[in-house]
Tab-separated table of C-alpha atoms in Angstrom:
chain	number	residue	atom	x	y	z
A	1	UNK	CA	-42.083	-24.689	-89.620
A	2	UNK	CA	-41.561	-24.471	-85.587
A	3	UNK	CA	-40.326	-27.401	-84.414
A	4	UNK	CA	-38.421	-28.239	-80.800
A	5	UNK	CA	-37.545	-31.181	-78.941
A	6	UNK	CA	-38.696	-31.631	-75.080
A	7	UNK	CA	-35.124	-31.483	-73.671
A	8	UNK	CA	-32.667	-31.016	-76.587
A	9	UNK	CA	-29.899	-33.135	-75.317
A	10	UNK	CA	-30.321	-36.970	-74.752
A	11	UNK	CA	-28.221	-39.771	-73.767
A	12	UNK	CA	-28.181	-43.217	-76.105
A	13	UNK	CA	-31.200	-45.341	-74.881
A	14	UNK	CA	-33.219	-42.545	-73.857
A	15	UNK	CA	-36.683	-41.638	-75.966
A	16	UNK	CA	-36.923	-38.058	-77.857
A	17	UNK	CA	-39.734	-36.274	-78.327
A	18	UNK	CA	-40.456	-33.610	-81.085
A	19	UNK	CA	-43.224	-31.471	-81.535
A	20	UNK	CA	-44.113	-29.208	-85.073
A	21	UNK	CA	-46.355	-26.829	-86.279
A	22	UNK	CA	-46.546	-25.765	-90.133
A	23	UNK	CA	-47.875	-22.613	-91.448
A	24	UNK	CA	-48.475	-20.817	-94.383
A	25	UNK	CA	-46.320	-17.764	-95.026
A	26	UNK	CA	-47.830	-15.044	-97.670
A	27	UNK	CA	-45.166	-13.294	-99.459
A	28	UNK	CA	-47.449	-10.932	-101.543
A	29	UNK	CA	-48.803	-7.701	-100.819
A	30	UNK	CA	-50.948	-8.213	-97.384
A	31	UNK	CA	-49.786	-11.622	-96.662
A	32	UNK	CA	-49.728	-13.431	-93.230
A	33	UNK	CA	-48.706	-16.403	-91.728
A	34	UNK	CA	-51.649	-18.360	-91.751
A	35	UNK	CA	-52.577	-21.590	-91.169
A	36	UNK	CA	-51.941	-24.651	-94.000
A	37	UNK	CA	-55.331	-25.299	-96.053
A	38	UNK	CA	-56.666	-29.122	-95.992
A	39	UNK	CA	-53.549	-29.907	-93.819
A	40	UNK	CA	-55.598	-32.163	-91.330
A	41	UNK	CA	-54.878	-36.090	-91.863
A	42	UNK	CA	-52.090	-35.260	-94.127
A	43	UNK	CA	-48.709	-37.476	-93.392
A	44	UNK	CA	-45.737	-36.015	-92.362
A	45	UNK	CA	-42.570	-39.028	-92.711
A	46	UNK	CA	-39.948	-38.218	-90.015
A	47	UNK	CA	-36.249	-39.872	-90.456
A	48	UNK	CA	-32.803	-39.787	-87.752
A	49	UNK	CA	-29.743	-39.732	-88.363
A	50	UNK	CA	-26.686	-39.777	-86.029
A	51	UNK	CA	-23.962	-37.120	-85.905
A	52	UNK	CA	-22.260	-39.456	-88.411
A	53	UNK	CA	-25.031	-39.441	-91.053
A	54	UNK	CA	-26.629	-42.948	-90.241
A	55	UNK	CA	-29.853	-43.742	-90.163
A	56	UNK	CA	-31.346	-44.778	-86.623
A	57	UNK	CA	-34.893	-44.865	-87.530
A	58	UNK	CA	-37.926	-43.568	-89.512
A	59	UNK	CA	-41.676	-43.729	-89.476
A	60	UNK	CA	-44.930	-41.240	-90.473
A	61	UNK	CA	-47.845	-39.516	-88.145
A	62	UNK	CA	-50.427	-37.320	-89.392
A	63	UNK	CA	-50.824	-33.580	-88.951
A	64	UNK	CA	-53.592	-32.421	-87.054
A	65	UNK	CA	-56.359	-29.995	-88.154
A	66	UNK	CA	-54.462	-27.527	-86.409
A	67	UNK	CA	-51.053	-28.279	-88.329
A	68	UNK	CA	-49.102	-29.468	-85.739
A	69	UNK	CA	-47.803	-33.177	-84.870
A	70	UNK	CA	-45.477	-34.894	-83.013
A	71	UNK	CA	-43.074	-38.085	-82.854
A	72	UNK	CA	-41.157	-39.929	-80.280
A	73	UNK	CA	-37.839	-42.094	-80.986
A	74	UNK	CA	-35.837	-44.499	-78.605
A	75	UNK	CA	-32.386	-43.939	-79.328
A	76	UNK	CA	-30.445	-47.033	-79.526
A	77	UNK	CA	-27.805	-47.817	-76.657
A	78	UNK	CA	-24.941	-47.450	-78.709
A	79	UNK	CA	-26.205	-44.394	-80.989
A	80	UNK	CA	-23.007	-41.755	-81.743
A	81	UNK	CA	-22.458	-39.192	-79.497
A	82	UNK	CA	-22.636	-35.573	-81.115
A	83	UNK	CA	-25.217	-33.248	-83.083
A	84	UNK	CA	-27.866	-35.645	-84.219
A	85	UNK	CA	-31.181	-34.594	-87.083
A	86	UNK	CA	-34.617	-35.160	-87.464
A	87	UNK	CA	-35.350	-34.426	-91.007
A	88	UNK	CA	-39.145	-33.901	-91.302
A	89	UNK	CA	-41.599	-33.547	-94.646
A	90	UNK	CA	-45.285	-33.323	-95.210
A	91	UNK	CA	-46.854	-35.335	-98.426
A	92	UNK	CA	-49.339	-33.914	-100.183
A	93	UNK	CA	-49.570	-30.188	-100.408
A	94	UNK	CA	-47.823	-27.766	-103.489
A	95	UNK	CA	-46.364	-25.450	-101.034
A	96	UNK	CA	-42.870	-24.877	-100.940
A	97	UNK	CA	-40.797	-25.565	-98.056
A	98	UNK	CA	-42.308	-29.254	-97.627
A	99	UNK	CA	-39.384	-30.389	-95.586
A	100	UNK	CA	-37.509	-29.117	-92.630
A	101	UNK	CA	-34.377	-30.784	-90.296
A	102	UNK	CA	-33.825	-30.146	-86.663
A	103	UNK	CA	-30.260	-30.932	-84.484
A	104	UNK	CA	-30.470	-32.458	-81.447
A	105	UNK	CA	-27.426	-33.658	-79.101
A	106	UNK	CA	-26.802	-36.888	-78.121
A	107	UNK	CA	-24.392	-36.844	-75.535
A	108	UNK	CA	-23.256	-39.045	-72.668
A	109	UNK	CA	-23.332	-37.129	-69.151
A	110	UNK	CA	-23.675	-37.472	-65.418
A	111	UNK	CA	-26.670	-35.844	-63.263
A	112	UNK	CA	-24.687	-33.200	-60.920
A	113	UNK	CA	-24.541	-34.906	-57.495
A	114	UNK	CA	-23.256	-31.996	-55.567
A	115	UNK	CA	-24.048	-28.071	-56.286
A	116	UNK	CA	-20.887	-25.176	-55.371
A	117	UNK	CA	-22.083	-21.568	-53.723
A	118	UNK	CA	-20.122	-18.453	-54.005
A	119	UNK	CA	-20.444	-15.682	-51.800
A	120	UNK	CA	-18.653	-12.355	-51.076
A	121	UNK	CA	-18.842	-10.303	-47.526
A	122	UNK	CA	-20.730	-7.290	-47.820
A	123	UNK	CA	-19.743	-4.091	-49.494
A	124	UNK	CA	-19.477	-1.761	-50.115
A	125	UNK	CA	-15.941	-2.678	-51.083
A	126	UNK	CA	-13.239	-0.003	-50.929
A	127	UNK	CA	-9.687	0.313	-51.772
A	128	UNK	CA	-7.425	-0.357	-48.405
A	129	UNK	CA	-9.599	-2.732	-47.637
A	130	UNK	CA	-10.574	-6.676	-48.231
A	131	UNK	CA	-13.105	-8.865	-48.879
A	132	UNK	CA	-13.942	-12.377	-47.926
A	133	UNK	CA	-15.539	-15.087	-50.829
A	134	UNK	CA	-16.687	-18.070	-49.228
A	135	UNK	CA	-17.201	-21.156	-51.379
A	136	UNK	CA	-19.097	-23.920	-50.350
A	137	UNK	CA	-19.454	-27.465	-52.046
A	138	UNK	CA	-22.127	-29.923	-50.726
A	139	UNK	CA	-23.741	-33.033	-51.803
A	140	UNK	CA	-27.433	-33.025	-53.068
A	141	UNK	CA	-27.896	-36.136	-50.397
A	142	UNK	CA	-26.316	-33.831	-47.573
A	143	UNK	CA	-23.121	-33.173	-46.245
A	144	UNK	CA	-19.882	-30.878	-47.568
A	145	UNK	CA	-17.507	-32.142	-50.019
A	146	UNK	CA	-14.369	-32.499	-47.659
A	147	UNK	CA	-10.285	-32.061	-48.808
A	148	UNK	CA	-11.877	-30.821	-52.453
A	149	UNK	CA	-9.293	-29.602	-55.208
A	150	UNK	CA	-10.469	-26.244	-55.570
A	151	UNK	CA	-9.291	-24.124	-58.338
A	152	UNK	CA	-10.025	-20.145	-57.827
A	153	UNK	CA	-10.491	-17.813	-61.141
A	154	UNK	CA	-10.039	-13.804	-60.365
A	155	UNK	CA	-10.603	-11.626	-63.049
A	156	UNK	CA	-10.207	-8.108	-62.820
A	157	UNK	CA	-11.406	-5.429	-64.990
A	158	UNK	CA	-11.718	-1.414	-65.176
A	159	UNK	CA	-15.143	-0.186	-65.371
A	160	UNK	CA	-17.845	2.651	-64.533
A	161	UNK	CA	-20.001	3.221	-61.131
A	162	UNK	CA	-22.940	5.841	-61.452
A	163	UNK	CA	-24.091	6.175	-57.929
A	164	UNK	CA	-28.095	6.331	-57.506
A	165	UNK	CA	-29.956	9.681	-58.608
A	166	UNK	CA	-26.635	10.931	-60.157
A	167	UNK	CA	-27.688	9.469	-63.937
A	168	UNK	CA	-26.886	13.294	-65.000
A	169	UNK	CA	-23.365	13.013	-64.726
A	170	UNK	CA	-20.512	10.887	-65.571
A	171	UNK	CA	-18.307	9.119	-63.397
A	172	UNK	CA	-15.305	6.491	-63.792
A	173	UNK	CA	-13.431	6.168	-67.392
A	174	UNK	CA	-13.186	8.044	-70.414
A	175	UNK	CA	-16.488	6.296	-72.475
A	176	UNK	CA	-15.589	5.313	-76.261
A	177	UNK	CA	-16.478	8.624	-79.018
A	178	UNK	CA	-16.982	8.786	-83.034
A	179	UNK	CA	-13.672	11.013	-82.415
A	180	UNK	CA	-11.621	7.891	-80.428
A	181	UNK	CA	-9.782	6.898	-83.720
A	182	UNK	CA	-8.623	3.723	-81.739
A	183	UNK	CA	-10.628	0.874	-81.545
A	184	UNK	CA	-11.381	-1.385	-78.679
A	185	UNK	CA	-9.562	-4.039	-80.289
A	186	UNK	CA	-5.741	-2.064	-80.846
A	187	UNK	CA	-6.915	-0.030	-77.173
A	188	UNK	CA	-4.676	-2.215	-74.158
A	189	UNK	CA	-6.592	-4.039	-71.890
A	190	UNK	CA	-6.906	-3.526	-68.502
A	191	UNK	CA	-8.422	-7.081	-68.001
A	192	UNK	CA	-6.219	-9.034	-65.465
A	193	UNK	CA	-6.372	-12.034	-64.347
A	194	UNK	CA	-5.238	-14.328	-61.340
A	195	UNK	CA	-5.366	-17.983	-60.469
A	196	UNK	CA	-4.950	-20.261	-57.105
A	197	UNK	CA	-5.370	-23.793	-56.311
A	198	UNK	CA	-6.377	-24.931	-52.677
A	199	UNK	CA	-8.562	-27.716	-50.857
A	200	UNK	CA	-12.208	-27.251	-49.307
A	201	UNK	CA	-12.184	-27.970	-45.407
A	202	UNK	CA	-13.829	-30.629	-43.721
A	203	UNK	CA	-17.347	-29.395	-44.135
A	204	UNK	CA	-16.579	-28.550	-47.885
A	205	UNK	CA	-16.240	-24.822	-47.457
A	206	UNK	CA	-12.883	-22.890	-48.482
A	207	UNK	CA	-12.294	-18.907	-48.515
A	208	UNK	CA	-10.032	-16.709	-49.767
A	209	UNK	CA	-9.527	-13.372	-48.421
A	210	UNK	CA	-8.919	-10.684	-51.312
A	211	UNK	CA	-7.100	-7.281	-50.461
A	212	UNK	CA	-7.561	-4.083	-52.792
A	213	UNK	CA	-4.669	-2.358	-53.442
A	214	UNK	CA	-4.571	0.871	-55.199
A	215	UNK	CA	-4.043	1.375	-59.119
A	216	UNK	CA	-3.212	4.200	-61.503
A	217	UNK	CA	-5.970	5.708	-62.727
A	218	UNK	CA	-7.875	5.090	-60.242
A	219	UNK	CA	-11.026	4.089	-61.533
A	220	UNK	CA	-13.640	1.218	-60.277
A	221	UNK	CA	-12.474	-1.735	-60.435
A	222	UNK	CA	-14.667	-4.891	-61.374
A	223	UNK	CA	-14.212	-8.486	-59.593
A	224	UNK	CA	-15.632	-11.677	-61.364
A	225	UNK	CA	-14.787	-14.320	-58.980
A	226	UNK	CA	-15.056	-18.116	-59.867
A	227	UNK	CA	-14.422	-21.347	-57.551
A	228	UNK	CA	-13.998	-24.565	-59.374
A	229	UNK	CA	-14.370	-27.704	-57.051
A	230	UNK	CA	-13.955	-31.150	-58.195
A	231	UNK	CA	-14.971	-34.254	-56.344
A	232	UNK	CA	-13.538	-38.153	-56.306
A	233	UNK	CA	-15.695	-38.868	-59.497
A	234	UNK	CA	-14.005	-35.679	-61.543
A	235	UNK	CA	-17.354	-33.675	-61.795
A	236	UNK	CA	-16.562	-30.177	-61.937
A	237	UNK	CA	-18.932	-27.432	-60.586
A	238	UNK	CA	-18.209	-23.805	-60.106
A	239	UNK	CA	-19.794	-21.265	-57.879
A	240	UNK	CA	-19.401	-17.211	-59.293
A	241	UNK	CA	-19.725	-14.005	-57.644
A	242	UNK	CA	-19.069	-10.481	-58.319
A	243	UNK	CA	-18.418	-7.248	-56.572
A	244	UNK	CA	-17.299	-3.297	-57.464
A	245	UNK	CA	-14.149	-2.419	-55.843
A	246	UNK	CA	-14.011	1.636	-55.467
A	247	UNK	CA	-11.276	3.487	-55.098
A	248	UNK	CA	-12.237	5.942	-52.556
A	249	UNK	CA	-15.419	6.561	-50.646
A	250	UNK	CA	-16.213	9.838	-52.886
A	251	UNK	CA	-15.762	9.914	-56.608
A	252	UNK	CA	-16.570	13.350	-58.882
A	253	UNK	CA	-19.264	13.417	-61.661
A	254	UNK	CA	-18.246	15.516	-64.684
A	255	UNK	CA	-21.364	17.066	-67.067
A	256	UNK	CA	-20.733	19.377	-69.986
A	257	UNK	CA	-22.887	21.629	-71.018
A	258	UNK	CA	-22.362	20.443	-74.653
A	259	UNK	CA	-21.222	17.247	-76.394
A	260	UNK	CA	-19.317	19.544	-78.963
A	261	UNK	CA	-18.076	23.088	-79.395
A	262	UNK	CA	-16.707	25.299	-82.085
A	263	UNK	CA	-12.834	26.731	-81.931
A	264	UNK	CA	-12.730	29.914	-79.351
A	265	UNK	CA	-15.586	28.189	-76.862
A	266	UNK	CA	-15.056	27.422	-73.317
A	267	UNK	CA	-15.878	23.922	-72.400
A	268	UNK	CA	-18.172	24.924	-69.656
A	269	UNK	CA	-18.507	21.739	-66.946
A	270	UNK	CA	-20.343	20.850	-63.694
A	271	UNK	CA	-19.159	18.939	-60.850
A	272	UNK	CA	-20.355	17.112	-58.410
A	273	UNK	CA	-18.816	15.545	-55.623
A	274	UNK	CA	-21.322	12.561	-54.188
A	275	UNK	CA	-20.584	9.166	-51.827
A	276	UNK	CA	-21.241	5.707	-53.180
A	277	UNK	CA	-25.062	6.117	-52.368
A	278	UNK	CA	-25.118	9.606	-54.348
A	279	UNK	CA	-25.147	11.781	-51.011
A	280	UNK	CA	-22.710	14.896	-51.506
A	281	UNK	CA	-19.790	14.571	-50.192
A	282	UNK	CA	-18.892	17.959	-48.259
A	283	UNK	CA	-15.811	19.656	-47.920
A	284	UNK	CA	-13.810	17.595	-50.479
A	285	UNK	CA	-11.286	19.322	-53.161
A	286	UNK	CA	-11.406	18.430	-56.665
A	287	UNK	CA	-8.339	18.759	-59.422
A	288	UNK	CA	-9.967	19.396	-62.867
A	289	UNK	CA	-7.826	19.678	-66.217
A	290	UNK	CA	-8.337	20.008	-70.007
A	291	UNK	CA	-5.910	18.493	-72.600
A	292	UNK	CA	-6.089	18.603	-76.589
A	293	UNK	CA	-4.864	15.542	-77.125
A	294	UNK	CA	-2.979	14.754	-80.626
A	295	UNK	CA	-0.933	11.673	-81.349
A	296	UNK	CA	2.464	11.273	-82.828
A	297	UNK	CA	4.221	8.542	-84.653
A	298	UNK	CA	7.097	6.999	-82.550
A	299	UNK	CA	10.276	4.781	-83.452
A	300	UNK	CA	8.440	1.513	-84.597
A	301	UNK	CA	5.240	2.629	-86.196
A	302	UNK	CA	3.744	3.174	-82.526
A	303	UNK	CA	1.557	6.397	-81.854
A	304	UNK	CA	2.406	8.207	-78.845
A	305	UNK	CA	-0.685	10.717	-76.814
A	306	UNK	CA	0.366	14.133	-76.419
A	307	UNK	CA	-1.882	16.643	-74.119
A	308	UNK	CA	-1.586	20.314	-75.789
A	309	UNK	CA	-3.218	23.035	-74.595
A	310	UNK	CA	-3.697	22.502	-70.948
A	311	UNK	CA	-5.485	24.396	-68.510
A	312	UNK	CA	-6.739	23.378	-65.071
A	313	UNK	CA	-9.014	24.353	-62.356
A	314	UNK	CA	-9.435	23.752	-58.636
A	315	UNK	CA	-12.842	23.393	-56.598
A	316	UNK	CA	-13.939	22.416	-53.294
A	317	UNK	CA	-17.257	21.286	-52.794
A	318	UNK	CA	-19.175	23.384	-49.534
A	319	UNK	CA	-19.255	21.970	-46.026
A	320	UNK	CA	-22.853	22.299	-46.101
A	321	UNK	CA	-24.077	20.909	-49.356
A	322	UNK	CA	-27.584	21.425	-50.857
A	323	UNK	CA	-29.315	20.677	-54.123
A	324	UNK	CA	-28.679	24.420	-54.646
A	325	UNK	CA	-24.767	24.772	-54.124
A	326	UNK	CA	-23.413	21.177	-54.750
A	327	UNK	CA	-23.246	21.868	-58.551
A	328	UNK	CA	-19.106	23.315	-58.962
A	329	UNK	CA	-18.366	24.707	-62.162
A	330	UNK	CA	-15.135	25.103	-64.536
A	331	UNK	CA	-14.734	27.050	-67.814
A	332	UNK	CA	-11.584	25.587	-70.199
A	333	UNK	CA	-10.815	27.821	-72.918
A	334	UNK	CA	-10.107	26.215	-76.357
A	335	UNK	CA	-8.139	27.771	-78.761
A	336	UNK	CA	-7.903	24.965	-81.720
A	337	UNK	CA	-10.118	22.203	-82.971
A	338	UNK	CA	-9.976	18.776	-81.594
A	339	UNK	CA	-10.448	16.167	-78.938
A	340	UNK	CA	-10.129	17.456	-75.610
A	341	UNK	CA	-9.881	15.539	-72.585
A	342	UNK	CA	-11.552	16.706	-69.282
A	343	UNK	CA	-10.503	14.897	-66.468
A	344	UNK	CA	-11.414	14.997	-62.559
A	345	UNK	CA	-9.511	13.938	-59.461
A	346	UNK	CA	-11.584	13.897	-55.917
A	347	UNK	CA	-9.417	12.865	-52.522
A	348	UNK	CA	-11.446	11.376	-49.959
A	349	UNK	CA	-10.604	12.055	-46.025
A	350	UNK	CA	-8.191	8.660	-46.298
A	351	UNK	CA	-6.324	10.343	-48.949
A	352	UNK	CA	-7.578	7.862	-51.822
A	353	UNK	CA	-7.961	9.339	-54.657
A	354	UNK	CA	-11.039	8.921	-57.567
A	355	UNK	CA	-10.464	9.951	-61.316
A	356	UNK	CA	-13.350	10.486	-63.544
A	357	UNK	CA	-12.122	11.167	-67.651
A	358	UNK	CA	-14.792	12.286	-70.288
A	359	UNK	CA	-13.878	14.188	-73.228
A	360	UNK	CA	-15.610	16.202	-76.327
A	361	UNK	CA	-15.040	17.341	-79.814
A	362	UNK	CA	-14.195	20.691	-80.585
A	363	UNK	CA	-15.065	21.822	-84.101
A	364	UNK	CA	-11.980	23.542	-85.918
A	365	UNK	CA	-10.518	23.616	-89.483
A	366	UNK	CA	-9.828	19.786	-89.235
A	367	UNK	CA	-12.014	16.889	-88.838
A	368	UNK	CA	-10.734	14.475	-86.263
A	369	UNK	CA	-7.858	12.448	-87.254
A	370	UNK	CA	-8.416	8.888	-88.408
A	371	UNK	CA	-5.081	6.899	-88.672
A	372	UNK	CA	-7.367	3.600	-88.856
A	373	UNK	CA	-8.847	1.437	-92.270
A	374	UNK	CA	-12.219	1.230	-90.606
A	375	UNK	CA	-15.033	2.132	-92.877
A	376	UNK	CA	-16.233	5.139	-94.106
A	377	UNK	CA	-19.339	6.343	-92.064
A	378	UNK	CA	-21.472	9.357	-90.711
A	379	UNK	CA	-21.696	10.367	-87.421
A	380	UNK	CA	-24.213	12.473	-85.884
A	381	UNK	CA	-23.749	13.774	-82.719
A	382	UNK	CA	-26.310	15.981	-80.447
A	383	UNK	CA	-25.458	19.206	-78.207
A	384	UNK	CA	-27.142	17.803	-75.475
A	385	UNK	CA	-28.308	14.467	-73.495
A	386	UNK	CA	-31.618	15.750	-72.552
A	387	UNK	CA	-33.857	18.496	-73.720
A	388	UNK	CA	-37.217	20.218	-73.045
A	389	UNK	CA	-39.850	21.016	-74.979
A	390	UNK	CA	-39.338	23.822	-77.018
A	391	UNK	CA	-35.539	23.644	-76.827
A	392	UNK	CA	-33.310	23.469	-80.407
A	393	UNK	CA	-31.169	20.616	-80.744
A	394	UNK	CA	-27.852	21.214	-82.334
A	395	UNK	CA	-26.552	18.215	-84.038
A	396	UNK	CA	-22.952	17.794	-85.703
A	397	UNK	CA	-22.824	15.959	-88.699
A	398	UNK	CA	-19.246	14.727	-89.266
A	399	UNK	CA	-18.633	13.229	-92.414
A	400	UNK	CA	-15.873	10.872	-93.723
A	401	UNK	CA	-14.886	13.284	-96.783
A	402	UNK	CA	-15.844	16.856	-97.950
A	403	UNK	CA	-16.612	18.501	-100.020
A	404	UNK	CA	-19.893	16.336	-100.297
A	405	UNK	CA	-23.555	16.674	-99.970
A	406	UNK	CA	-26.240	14.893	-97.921
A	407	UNK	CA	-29.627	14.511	-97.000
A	408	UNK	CA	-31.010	14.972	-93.531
């Protein structure tokens, strides 16, 4: 069966439409949906019923040689409101599946009579700075929507910027690994949000002027903005926009040269300091350092991060970049097994500063430490993000016990 309605949601005294198709569906070897044999002129009985399980109406049309029909229904003006059915059935044939139901809402509801616009000033947006967002509320039949109740959403959220061309490297937070014991759910959020309540001018236009302060770590920073205005009837509409906060006007892409390592290997890295449009950034110095990181049970059942192990580096990119010097390099040495943490810190001309975090497994005695009750699974995990032809691909294969065996 494929059935669908022409709008899905109606209002009481308004007609539905439905339209179906039937097939044939071949469950043996070789089958195929095909079409219903001697299906043309056969009857197919249609009945409604209201979200409550009454019956508003029934009747019968015949199926077409291609298998499909269709019905209309006037709903009555005082039909329920809520998820309706149309159970459907064709007479006549030994096939199974003879009968299908679809939902349809019936719902009582206003056509929007005025449409809300959100807009932001242009970026790029930078820490230090602000931003305007414009919202403007006007009437399909013309005019603004003056001395509106406005109601502004903020919500603010920690997230990654890969400037153009720079897909090689990463840039912004630490991304989520098989070795990240923690899962999203117990990790703390960084989502924030913000509320405020104000009135649209005369011509139905209000605007709220947003200034970026700094954070710790400094990372991007996402904006979803949202302006609800209501009018003298209590329709609500909302108008949304979005824009990247950064925290500097450089940041510092990180690549290793391998996703994982063995005990006694350096963690060899590349940087690369860039602008928001990918364009190195000259003449900038970059903090690198390398943590193990291990976790200890606190007072209170809490675990607490430690960073073992550490070593650091200093670079500065050249005042006269080109695609053959921009690449820096750093070599951590790594003396156990674990998760090690590599992170970056650029300082723009301002003084703002960029972090980028990005960390790798190092292969030791141990497996990494699993405090959770997830379950039990295999991960596989490759040397490299790219490769060329006639390269080998080293591949870890970390399982949740051992001694074992497996299949590759």
């Amino acid at each position: 069966w494929f059935v669908y309605s022409d709008r899905g949601m109606y209002k009481p005294s308004e007609e539905v439409r439905f339209k179906a198709w039937v097939r044939k569906d071949g469950h043996a070897k070789g089958g195929d949906i095909d079409g219903v044999p001697n299906i043309n002129g056969k009857t197919a009985r249609w009945t409604i019923h209201d979200p409550r399980g009454a019956e508003l109406g029934k009747g019968t049309t015949k199926v077409d040689e291609f298998g499909s029909f269709d019905l209309a229904f006037k709903l009555p003006n005082n039909a329920n409101l809520g998820s309706a059915r149309v159970d459907l059935a064709i007479e006549g044939t030994s096939l199974l599946g003879q009968s299908t139901s679809q939902y349809f809402e019936i719902q009582e509801f206003r056509r929007p009579e005025f449409e809300v616009t959100a807009r932001a000033s242009e970026g790029p947006h930078e820490v230090g700075k602000h931003a305007i967002v414009t919202l403007s509320a006007s009437y399909y039949s013309g005019g603004g929507l003056p001395d509106a109740p406005v109601e502004w959403s903020i919500e603010r959220s920690t997230v990654g910027f890969t400037p153009p061309n720079r897909g090689e490297f990463h840039f912004g937070p630490e991304p989520v690994s098989f070795w990240s014991w923690r899962s999203s759910s117990s990790r703390k959020s960084d989502v924030k949000t913000e509320t405020w309540s104000s009135k649209t001018n005369p011509q139905g236009v209000h605007r709220i002027r947003l200034d970026f302060d700094a954070l710790e770590p400094s990372y991007p920073m996402s904006l979803d903005i949202t302006g609800h205005v209501t009018d003298v009837n209590r329709q609500q509409w909302a108008g949304r926009t979005s824009m990247i906060v950064h925290p500097a006007s450089v940041s510092a892409g990180v690549k290793l040269a391998k996703s994982f390592l063995r005990a006694g290997e350096n963690i060899d890295t590349d940087i690369v300091v860039v602008d928001q449009d990918g364009k190195p950034a000259p003449g900038r110095h970059v903090t690198l350092k390398s943590a193990r990181i291990d976790w200890d049970q606190v007072k209170g059942g809490e675990y607490e991060e430690r960073e073992l192990d550490v070593a650091s580096c200093e670079v500065d990119s050249p005042t006269a970049p080109t695609p053959a010097n921009e690449r820096l390099h750093c070599a951590f040495p790594t003396k156990e097994g674990g998760t090690y943490r590599i992170t970056a810190i650029v300082t723009d001309a301002t003084g703002r500063k960029s972090q980028t975090v990005t960390s790798l497994y190092v292969m030791g005695t141990n497996r990494p430490k699993d405090r959770g009750l997830e379950k039990a699974k295999v991960n596989l995990v490759s040397d490299k993000k790219d490769y060329r032809p006639g390269d080998t691909a080293e591949v870890l294969v970390v399982a949740p016990f051992a001694p074992a065996e497996g299949v590759l």
